[in-house]
Amino acid sequence: MDACRDPDLHRIDVHHHLIPDGLRTQLEHRRCMPSAMGSLPVWSAQDSLCMMDEYGIAAAILSCPPLATAADRPGEAQQLARECNQAMAAVIAEHPGRFGGCACLPLPNVEAALEELAYAIDVLGLDGVCLLSNTQGRYLGERGQEPVFMELNRRGLTVLLHPNTPPTRHGHMPLEYLHDITRALACLLASGMLERARNIRWLLAHGGGTLPYISDRVLLCDQVESGLAGGPLPILWRYLQRRRLLRRLSYDTACATSEYVLAALVGFAAPNQLLFGSNVPGSPAPNVSRQLADLAAHQGLGPDALPSIEWRNALRLFPRFADSFRSVDRGGWSDGFV
Amino acid sequence: MRCLSSDLYRIDIHQHIVPDFYASALMASGISAGFGVPFPRWSLDRHLRMMDRFRIASAVVSISTPGVYFVNHVFSRRLCRRCNEYVAAMIADHPGRFGGFASLPLPDVEGSLTELEYALDSLQLDGVVLLTNVDGHYPSDPSYAEIFQEMNRRKVVVYLHPHELPDEGLPAALANTLSPLLDTTRCVAGMLEAGMLQRYGDLRIILSHAGGIVPFLAERIASACCSSGAERISESAAISAKDGSQCQRQMIELLRSLYCDTIVSAGNHAFRSLQAFAKPSHLLLGSDYAWFPERLIPMRFKALQRYPGFNQQALADIERNNALALFPRLKG
């Protein structure tokens, strides 16, 4: 299918899901699906490439959808993670320069996650890791997960923090799902993990979820009780320290460019912290046009901001594409692109 | 003593009282905190001095979380009545200084209907405070329909205040800070989806803490409502379920009919989102005294004044005029 060729490919889509066939069958048999994903379409690399060509996307960073490693039987999560990561690597190999990948890890099984991490990065050559905000109610940063974070830190990897359905009975799902990113970040802050693993290059999905509107509460999340008893100085110091940590995070723009969201997100995050992401196929491809139009129209973003958001910032987290994008700075495009 | 001098001008609609009898009754039932924060020591004298200090002409007070429903209907009705009578006495003893939101012993609907009538007709309180949930019962619970019909008939000002939800799945320390905002948002999303904002269009509903996360997520809440509940909504609103963007616009307008106090949780970033969402006449001043410490209140008020997006008129409306439109008797 070469109907949608467009030579002007200058975007990197950092939030693009892959659904391997085998996984799709398995996921459809499970009872709870994240409502934000809707029903699972049949996925093909060709469909993604067509969409990418249409919307000027040179490269898409793949990740598997949440629940990719939801498993009932022991060992099943590891097997599912392995299948996803191998499928990802195959797509990358088959279409050189068009895809990258963030690996699945079978958390909360720490040993299995470490094993899969080494395989995904060293053998399969994937670009980073996708961690879910919670797996079976265990949030990122909770006790016991240190070896995984220390290894991610040692390797200085890019980590996409992606939401997963939280284990609440009362929630309004779309809202709970987005807010789960914030819960995970609060856990990472409170446990000290975000600070200890400073070499991790974090990429928070969906503009950080609810974070831009409630960031002070997240920064102070575990300080309230002690703050009311003790003096303000230690609290203030910790607040400022944590706020500095947030400045080092990146946020993708998938489903995060509507008016009331951008009003907070731009300013909360500097333009060099925002990265374009489509959330395809979780979101329909035509949403990309709307998203790009929203960003272009936003008054808080100057003309220089858009190229940064569309590709330049992504090169920091996914340096694999740096060479092919270098030519854009010199005005040309297609010459430098493999 | 006539207390309204030209020095005092603010009207703060998010202030709480914690009378001794209330704290004792709760502690006797084994409750000594709300959202992990121990009961503050409260006195009326200290409250009035705080108001003078921060140039607050009038405060519309309420009993905060954990509310008045405990043990059983009998206990709760009694506690609730006593709280409402206490607030009425405060109002009478200090003319012009206080307004009051009546507590109701929900989920006891029968008791709440009785108390509503008494609080509004006999005690002449200014509105009603509702917790966003009580033990997992949200306002969208079908059993609450009668109370909402009656409040709507009376065109009540309803103040929604967050309450804890026991099973958040997060460590308590984290849940306590984040879940107030989340619960307000859940509550509103549920009400929108149940068609309540349309059905009870004569209510004036005030959300705490800058709307929880409602302003920021309004577009998302609206679109989820349209795609999942379109049939339900279209029955009552006579809008075409097939017209997605029309539905989206109408749902957002329903959300924009809500009032928000200006206690933000992310400084100017949050103010920008709040301002983009809210109607200028629907923003109100709040401090969350006495659960929020007095020494930090200047920080909240200054943050509002420093936000460059509000000019002098907007500030005056937020700090006083918008509240007077809801509570004209505080004009003084």
XYZ file of C-alpha atoms in Angstrom:
670
model
C 0.000 0.000 0.000
C 1.925 3.005 -1.210
C -1.032 5.272 -1.730
C -0.096 7.691 1.039
C 3.520 8.679 0.395
C 4.437 12.110 1.597
C 8.058 13.219 1.292
C 7.725 15.734 4.078
C 8.328 13.504 7.091
C 9.581 15.509 10.013
C 7.834 14.314 13.114
C 8.634 11.687 15.723
C 5.577 10.134 17.336
C 6.634 8.954 20.790
C 3.306 7.411 21.806
C 2.257 4.832 19.236
C 0.900 1.438 20.177
C 1.632 -1.937 18.654
C -0.802 -4.804 19.108
C 0.783 -8.119 18.097
C -1.821 -10.591 16.765
C -1.320 -13.207 19.417
C -1.615 -10.625 22.142
C -4.750 -9.178 20.620
C -6.490 -12.529 20.774
C -5.471 -12.993 24.373
C -6.483 -9.485 25.451
C -9.913 -9.828 23.911
C -10.587 -12.771 26.156
C -9.828 -10.806 29.274
C -12.602 -9.135 31.192
C -11.376 -5.646 31.910
C -9.987 -3.433 29.188
C -8.802 0.114 29.754
C -11.721 2.125 28.463
C -9.366 4.659 26.928
C -8.185 1.965 24.519
C -11.700 1.192 23.305
C -11.931 -1.995 21.314
C -8.717 -3.413 19.941
C -8.295 -3.009 16.199
C -6.309 -5.414 14.079
C -2.857 -3.907 13.920
C -0.492 -3.868 10.993
C 2.774 -2.064 10.415
C 1.477 -1.051 6.987
C -1.498 0.736 8.499
C 0.809 2.566 10.872
C 3.168 3.513 8.059
C 0.290 4.804 5.982
C -0.903 6.934 8.854
C 2.636 8.118 9.512
C 3.147 9.093 5.879
C -0.138 10.972 5.865
C 0.721 12.987 8.967
C 4.391 13.633 8.227
C 5.679 11.234 10.855
C 9.139 9.938 10.043
C 9.391 7.594 12.980
C 7.049 6.174 15.603
C 8.136 4.804 18.960
C 6.128 1.663 19.609
C 4.837 0.405 22.917
C 2.324 -2.292 23.684
C -1.018 -1.372 25.207
C -1.671 -1.649 28.927
C -2.520 -5.111 30.181
C -0.056 -6.427 27.638
C 1.395 -8.489 30.403
C -1.724 -9.074 32.453
C -1.528 -12.700 33.305
C -3.426 -15.243 35.331
C -0.922 -18.054 35.351
C 2.657 -17.939 36.693
C 5.188 -17.322 33.948
C 2.516 -16.034 31.591
C 3.442 -12.382 32.097
C 7.053 -13.069 31.162
C 5.991 -14.961 28.099
C 3.623 -12.203 26.989
C 6.299 -9.535 27.536
C 8.789 -11.568 25.499
C 6.294 -11.986 22.645
C 5.500 -8.268 22.599
C 9.140 -7.255 22.636
C 10.047 -9.700 19.888
C 7.133 -8.499 17.778
C 8.306 -4.924 18.311
C 11.862 -5.767 17.297
C 10.616 -7.531 14.172
C 8.637 -4.489 13.035
C 11.637 -2.232 13.665
C 13.926 -4.522 11.655
C 11.462 -4.835 8.809
C 11.086 -1.061 8.352
C 14.479 0.475 9.069
C 14.395 3.996 10.379
C 10.592 4.146 10.687
C 10.098 2.637 14.141
C 11.650 2.493 17.570
C 10.370 0.631 20.610
C 9.820 0.817 24.359
C 9.904 -2.668 25.824
C 7.312 -4.325 28.074
C 8.532 -5.589 31.401
C 6.612 -8.198 33.423
C 6.417 -6.198 36.682
C 5.698 -6.708 39.534
C 7.928 -9.781 39.141
C 11.267 -8.035 39.657
C 13.525 -10.915 38.650
C 11.611 -11.558 35.455
C 11.562 -7.826 34.703
C 15.347 -7.577 35.049
C 15.810 -10.557 32.759
C 13.462 -9.144 30.128
C 15.084 -5.716 30.389
C 18.505 -7.106 29.568
C 17.114 -9.137 26.680
C 15.057 -6.289 25.245
C 17.902 -3.773 25.280
C 21.007 -5.911 24.704
C 19.660 -8.580 22.352
C 16.662 -6.965 20.674
C 18.192 -3.477 20.657
C 15.004 -1.682 21.760
C 15.241 1.991 22.653
C 13.759 2.080 26.102
C 11.112 0.691 28.378
C 7.400 1.270 28.915
C 6.313 1.049 32.551
C 2.663 0.999 33.551
C 1.508 3.286 36.355
C 0.265 0.290 38.277
C 0.174 -3.427 37.667
C -2.498 -5.275 39.617
C -2.662 -2.372 42.042
C 1.076 -2.216 42.718
C 2.259 1.279 41.857
C 5.647 2.262 40.466
C 8.108 3.096 43.186
C 6.540 0.829 45.802
C 8.944 -1.142 47.920
C 10.675 -4.088 46.285
C 11.083 -2.603 42.858
C 14.437 -0.944 43.540
C 16.586 -3.393 41.519
C 14.614 -2.589 38.371
C 14.924 1.159 38.843
C 18.604 0.921 39.699
C 19.232 -1.017 36.511
C 17.202 1.442 34.411
C 19.211 4.173 36.105
C 22.548 2.456 35.492
C 21.743 2.198 31.806
C 20.362 5.750 31.634
C 17.331 4.476 29.734
C 14.291 6.259 28.402
C 11.169 5.165 30.262
C 7.641 5.848 29.019
C 5.299 6.056 32.033
C 1.945 4.914 30.688
C -1.382 4.721 32.541
C -3.153 1.523 33.454
C -6.635 1.039 34.876
C -6.490 1.483 38.639
C -8.032 -1.030 41.042
C -10.847 1.231 42.240
C -14.492 0.232 42.285
C -15.932 3.705 42.329
C -14.199 5.471 39.561
C -15.252 7.150 36.416
C -12.874 5.248 34.202
C -11.505 7.763 31.688
C -10.694 10.116 34.521
C -9.233 7.412 36.792
C -7.101 6.137 33.948
C -5.527 9.528 33.256
C -5.100 10.236 36.956
C -3.211 6.977 37.397
C -0.127 8.562 35.827
C -0.237 11.136 38.601
C -0.661 8.482 41.282
C 2.410 6.669 39.959
C 4.452 9.840 39.913
C 3.413 10.616 43.483
C 4.608 7.147 44.497
C 7.892 7.641 42.694
C 8.402 10.943 44.472
C 7.353 9.757 47.908
C 9.500 6.629 47.756
C 12.523 8.698 46.719
C 12.886 6.608 43.585
C 12.597 9.533 41.193
C 15.470 11.223 42.961
C 17.662 8.143 43.349
C 17.271 7.106 39.724
C 18.149 10.478 38.216
C 19.670 9.036 35.048
C 16.355 7.660 33.857
C 14.937 9.792 31.060
C 11.264 9.834 31.957
C 8.530 10.425 29.414
C 5.094 10.789 30.969
C 2.211 9.904 28.674
C -0.721 12.192 28.001
C 0.928 15.356 29.232
C 1.399 13.820 32.654
C -2.297 13.044 33.054
C -3.805 15.270 35.738
C -0.401 16.422 36.983
C -0.275 19.941 35.474
C -3.424 21.042 37.354
C -2.511 19.552 40.732
C 1.279 19.458 40.772
C 1.717 21.172 44.162
C -0.291 18.441 45.837
C 1.808 15.815 44.134
C 5.023 17.525 45.187
C 3.782 17.731 48.774
C 1.918 14.438 48.727
C 3.472 12.765 51.737
C 4.419 15.959 53.573
C 1.063 17.197 54.748
C 0.927 15.375 58.071
C 4.507 16.136 59.050
C 4.195 19.665 57.703
C 1.397 20.570 60.004
C 3.350 19.356 63.026
C 6.826 20.646 62.206
C 8.188 23.825 60.680
C 7.888 24.862 57.065
C 11.570 24.865 56.071
C 12.173 21.145 55.509
C 8.895 20.948 53.623
C 9.796 23.912 51.440
C 13.227 22.484 50.733
C 11.795 19.132 49.685
C 9.140 20.858 47.591
C 11.748 22.865 45.689
C 13.954 19.825 45.222
C 11.086 17.805 43.820
C 9.993 20.629 41.594
C 13.508 20.622 40.106
C 13.117 16.916 39.432
C 9.873 17.538 37.534
C 11.710 20.002 35.268
C 13.796 17.093 33.972
C 10.802 15.022 32.909
C 9.293 14.958 29.430
C 5.592 14.821 28.620
C 3.944 13.605 25.433
C 1.063 15.548 23.965
C -1.259 12.627 23.153
C -4.838 13.607 24.096
C -3.401 16.587 25.956
C -3.882 19.564 23.664
C -7.469 20.635 24.306
C -7.905 24.218 25.483
C -8.210 23.749 29.230
C -5.376 21.202 29.312
C -2.887 23.216 27.269
C -3.657 26.264 29.393
C -1.980 24.484 32.313
C 0.430 22.172 30.503
C 2.224 24.964 28.648
C 3.937 26.757 31.462
C 3.927 23.781 33.767
C 6.231 22.140 31.220
C 8.765 24.145 29.226
C 8.553 23.744 25.416
C 11.660 21.549 25.496
C 9.818 19.100 27.752
C 6.903 18.481 25.385
C 7.008 15.693 22.813
C 4.506 14.902 20.103
C 2.606 11.624 20.522
C -0.492 10.318 18.702
C -1.737 7.449 20.906
C -2.714 5.637 17.707
C -4.592 3.314 17.566
C -6.001 4.153 21.018
C -6.966 7.483 19.505
C -8.099 7.728 15.884
C -5.451 8.936 13.449
C -7.377 12.079 12.360
C -6.952 13.425 15.920
C -3.342 14.133 14.960
C -4.371 17.046 12.712
C -6.429 18.526 15.508
C -3.600 18.071 17.982
C -1.057 19.778 15.731
C -3.489 22.604 15.045
C -4.082 23.053 18.791
C -0.340 23.298 19.412
C 0.235 25.678 16.519
C -2.582 27.946 17.699
C -1.612 28.067 21.351
C -0.413 31.526 22.262
C 2.016 30.346 24.898
C 4.040 28.443 22.287
C 6.191 30.544 19.947
C 7.058 29.509 16.382
C 10.282 27.814 17.555
C 8.390 25.573 19.900
C 6.665 23.463 17.283
C 9.788 21.859 15.705
C 11.048 21.133 19.220
C 7.807 19.415 20.138
C 7.488 17.615 16.817
C 10.960 16.074 16.690
C 13.871 17.882 18.326
C 13.011 17.035 21.948
C 12.427 13.393 21.016
C 16.020 13.031 19.825
C 17.219 13.459 23.425
C 15.207 10.445 24.490
C 15.540 8.406 21.304
C 19.013 9.206 19.927
C 18.739 6.379 17.386
C 17.110 8.876 15.025
C 19.524 11.751 15.596
C 21.609 11.159 12.454
C 18.681 11.019 10.097
C 17.160 14.157 11.571
C 20.337 16.202 11.579
C 19.820 17.362 8.028
C 16.618 19.161 8.968
C 18.652 21.809 10.748
C 20.386 22.570 7.501
C 17.123 23.129 5.722
C 16.992 19.914 3.703
C 15.135 16.847 4.785
C 14.990 13.729 2.777
C 18.719 13.570 2.031
C 19.705 12.670 5.547
C 16.925 10.203 6.163
C 17.600 6.507 5.776
C -21.613 45.461 67.363
C -21.862 46.290 63.706
C -18.847 44.523 62.253
C -18.899 45.448 58.605
C -16.390 48.274 58.281
C -14.832 49.540 55.093
C -11.649 47.675 55.938
C -13.355 44.333 55.621
C -14.405 43.385 52.127
C -13.690 39.762 51.311
C -16.365 37.075 51.247
C -14.863 33.627 51.769
C -17.194 30.750 50.926
C -14.861 27.918 51.897
C -14.466 28.119 55.648
C -15.103 25.427 58.221
C -16.012 25.306 61.872
C -15.177 22.524 64.296
C -17.249 23.149 67.434
C -16.241 21.249 70.567
C -19.414 19.184 70.715
C -18.837 18.049 67.129
C -15.214 17.072 67.712
C -16.170 15.240 70.933
C -19.013 13.365 69.261
C -16.719 12.174 66.510
C -13.855 11.263 68.788
C -16.262 9.232 70.881
C -17.003 7.293 67.688
C -13.308 6.759 67.091
C -12.791 9.465 64.478
C -10.173 12.125 65.080
C -9.098 13.196 61.614
C -10.272 14.131 58.140
C -8.125 13.142 55.139
C -5.429 12.189 57.616
C -5.375 15.657 59.183
C -6.184 15.676 62.912
C -9.104 17.861 63.992
C -7.957 21.450 64.324
C -8.650 23.258 67.575
C -11.308 25.739 66.699
C -12.942 28.596 68.543
C -15.367 31.228 67.361
C -13.237 34.019 68.825
C -10.167 32.872 66.973
C -12.236 32.539 63.810
C -13.463 36.127 64.060
C -9.961 37.424 64.769
C -8.687 35.576 61.699
C -11.414 37.166 59.615
C -10.527 40.647 60.857
C -6.859 39.976 60.247
C -7.455 38.971 56.626
C -10.106 41.604 55.973
C -12.829 39.046 55.512
C -16.159 40.756 55.912
C -18.200 37.561 55.781
C -17.501 33.837 55.768
C -19.967 31.229 54.601
C -19.142 28.360 56.929
C -19.752 24.650 56.808
C -18.944 21.440 58.613
C -16.238 19.782 56.570
C -15.343 16.167 56.031
C -15.921 13.806 57.803
C -19.412 15.275 57.871
C -22.241 14.320 60.197
C -23.263 10.796 59.256
C -22.050 8.235 61.787
C -23.221 5.246 63.761
C -26.897 5.355 62.753
C -29.729 7.598 61.591
C -30.704 8.696 65.123
C -27.190 9.756 66.101
C -26.619 11.502 62.792
C -29.898 13.410 62.729
C -29.218 14.685 66.207
C -25.638 15.688 65.463
C -26.673 17.318 62.212
C -29.442 19.321 63.859
C -27.097 20.514 66.549
C -24.513 21.623 63.970
C -27.075 23.545 61.950
C -28.453 25.251 65.038
C -24.941 26.182 66.087
C -24.288 27.825 62.718
C -27.622 29.662 62.902
C -26.636 31.027 66.308
C -23.276 32.211 64.953
C -25.090 34.060 62.200
C -27.548 35.649 64.599
C -24.873 36.651 67.126
C -22.593 38.291 64.571
C -24.782 40.020 62.018
C -23.275 40.227 58.595
C -20.160 38.224 59.499
C -21.377 34.747 58.682
C -23.438 32.764 56.268
C -23.970 29.047 56.640
C -24.279 25.910 54.559
C -26.614 23.430 56.231
C -25.412 19.901 56.802
C -27.733 17.005 55.922
C -27.522 13.492 57.383
C -27.198 11.761 54.000
C -27.452 8.929 53.085
C -30.492 9.128 55.381
C -32.799 10.680 52.779
C -35.866 10.956 54.985
C -33.903 12.652 57.748
C -32.286 14.909 55.173
C -35.630 16.072 53.762
C -36.761 17.010 57.257
C -33.496 18.747 58.059
C -33.475 20.608 54.750
C -36.847 22.136 55.468
C -35.884 23.058 59.008
C -32.501 24.484 58.055
C -33.809 26.647 55.247
C -37.239 27.663 56.580
C -36.687 27.887 60.342
C -32.956 28.486 60.664
C -32.761 30.452 57.402
C -29.367 29.057 56.471
C -27.961 30.088 53.129
C -27.434 26.790 51.340
C -26.494 23.165 51.785
C -23.133 21.419 52.093
C -22.966 17.982 50.495
C -20.066 15.601 50.743
C -18.930 14.258 47.386
C -19.510 10.756 48.684
C -20.526 9.093 51.917
C -19.282 5.521 52.159
C -19.243 5.221 48.403
C -22.731 6.756 47.896
C -22.372 9.578 45.407
C -25.006 12.262 44.670
C -25.843 10.400 41.481
C -27.162 7.553 43.654
C -30.833 7.085 42.596
C -31.965 7.198 46.245
C -30.916 10.849 46.395
C -33.347 11.940 43.679
C -35.945 13.190 46.124
C -33.525 15.409 47.989
C -32.225 16.886 44.760
C -35.734 17.529 43.478
C -36.548 19.425 46.640
C -33.295 21.399 46.616
C -33.891 22.249 42.983
C -37.440 23.403 43.729
C -36.016 25.710 46.367
C -33.154 26.832 44.092
C -30.598 26.011 46.765
C -26.916 26.927 46.650
C -25.166 23.584 47.080
C -21.606 23.464 48.298
C -19.848 20.221 47.321
C -17.026 19.231 49.622
C -14.790 16.201 49.170
C -14.856 13.212 51.456
C -12.550 10.243 51.786
C -13.094 7.060 49.911
C -11.814 4.097 51.892
C -10.288 1.863 49.215
C -8.067 4.040 47.084
C -5.348 1.435 46.535
C -2.642 3.977 47.317
C -0.733 4.382 50.570
C -2.841 6.578 52.862
C -0.370 9.466 52.919
C -0.622 9.848 49.165
C -4.325 9.129 48.914
C -5.144 11.810 51.460
C -3.496 14.557 49.462
C -4.710 13.595 46.020
C -8.103 12.078 46.580
C -10.007 15.213 47.674
C -9.517 16.627 44.207
C -10.246 13.327 42.553
C -13.440 12.746 44.526
C -14.868 16.122 43.561
C -14.164 15.230 39.949
C -15.702 11.762 40.212
C -18.766 13.243 41.858
C -19.270 15.819 39.116
C -18.624 13.353 36.290
C -21.225 11.051 37.799
C -23.750 13.856 38.128
C -23.196 14.930 34.535
C -23.564 11.411 33.251
C -26.760 10.898 35.273
C -28.259 14.011 33.664
C -28.456 15.777 37.035
C -26.910 19.058 35.946
C -29.699 19.394 33.397
C -32.510 18.018 35.505
C -31.679 20.241 38.486
C -30.778 23.354 36.531
C -32.001 25.710 39.263
C -29.333 24.615 41.691
C -26.202 26.731 42.067
C -23.429 24.219 42.750
C -20.065 25.294 44.154
C -17.018 23.040 43.808
C -14.125 23.172 46.278
C -10.427 23.475 45.576
C -10.648 25.121 42.166
C -13.123 22.521 41.000
C -10.968 19.546 41.951
C -9.733 18.537 38.503
C -13.007 19.356 36.707
C -11.839 22.514 34.902
C -8.708 20.829 33.568
C -10.547 17.670 32.508
C -13.847 19.230 31.461
C -13.372 18.460 27.786
C -12.433 14.870 28.548
C -15.308 14.391 30.991
C -17.719 15.823 28.434
C -16.554 13.571 25.628
C -16.627 10.450 27.812
C -20.158 11.386 28.806
C -21.195 11.883 25.207
C -19.775 8.609 23.982
C -20.966 6.465 26.875
C -24.178 8.038 28.106
C -25.522 9.688 25.022
C -28.887 7.942 25.063
C -29.532 8.832 28.688
C -28.613 12.435 28.176
C -30.481 12.881 24.942
C -33.724 11.775 26.583
C -33.667 14.611 29.032
C -31.961 17.202 26.904
C -33.555 16.496 23.569
C -30.218 16.709 21.836
C -29.188 14.425 19.078
C -27.034 11.612 20.372
C -25.546 11.350 16.924
C -24.205 14.879 16.869
C -20.971 14.387 18.803
C -19.649 17.915 18.795
C -23.028 19.393 19.716
C -23.231 17.004 22.643
C -19.681 17.879 23.628
C -20.446 21.599 23.619
C -23.595 21.158 25.668
C -21.875 18.967 28.235
C -19.091 21.510 28.622
C -21.638 24.295 29.066
C -23.338 22.254 31.784
C -19.992 21.876 33.543
C -19.419 25.610 33.161
C -22.637 26.271 35.044
C -20.743 25.139 38.148
C -19.005 27.564 40.504
C -15.423 27.054 41.703
C -13.475 28.493 44.568
C -9.967 29.645 43.700
C -7.932 27.363 45.954
C -5.617 26.016 43.259
C -3.084 23.223 43.630
C -0.605 24.254 40.934
C -0.155 28.023 41.095
C -0.454 30.035 37.922
C -0.647 26.960 35.711
C -3.841 25.926 37.433
C -5.196 29.498 37.389
C -4.768 29.598 33.619
C -6.735 26.424 33.135
C -9.363 27.505 35.672
C -9.722 30.871 33.993
C -10.036 29.301 30.541
C -12.832 27.077 31.813
C -14.806 29.106 34.328
C -17.280 31.900 33.728
C -15.862 35.052 35.361
C -18.978 35.339 37.527
C -18.539 31.779 38.798
C -15.229 32.135 40.624
C -15.304 32.560 44.381
C -12.819 33.154 47.164
C -11.923 30.329 49.531
C -9.318 29.623 52.200
C -10.344 26.278 53.748
C -9.855 27.684 57.247
C -9.797 26.035 59.865
C -8.579 22.791 58.336
C -5.992 24.764 56.410
C -3.673 26.558 58.847
C -4.224 30.255 59.458
C -0.563 31.150 58.989
C -0.689 29.877 55.386
C -3.843 31.745 54.341
C -1.918 34.858 53.176
C -0.083 32.580 50.752
C -3.394 31.537 49.182
C -4.790 35.050 48.950
C -1.521 36.458 47.592
C -1.319 33.731 44.936
C -4.692 34.904 43.685
C -3.606 38.536 43.620
C -0.316 37.757 41.910
C -1.837 35.778 39.059
C -1.493 38.187 36.158
C -4.612 36.947 34.384
C -7.020 38.554 36.869
C -7.344 42.319 36.587
C -8.703 44.533 39.380
C -12.305 43.964 38.373
C -11.864 40.223 38.181
C -10.252 40.196 41.624
C -13.045 42.265 43.099
C -15.583 39.865 41.605
C -13.784 36.823 42.954
C -13.137 38.302 46.382
C -16.619 39.695 46.912
C -19.094 40.482 44.131
C -19.663 36.962 42.810
C -20.458 35.731 46.313
C -22.906 38.585 46.840
C -24.792 37.458 43.753
C -25.272 34.072 45.430
C -25.787 35.408 48.974
C -27.335 38.876 48.626
C -28.158 39.119 52.315
C -24.444 39.515 53.051
C -24.413 42.874 51.332
C -24.743 44.599 54.684
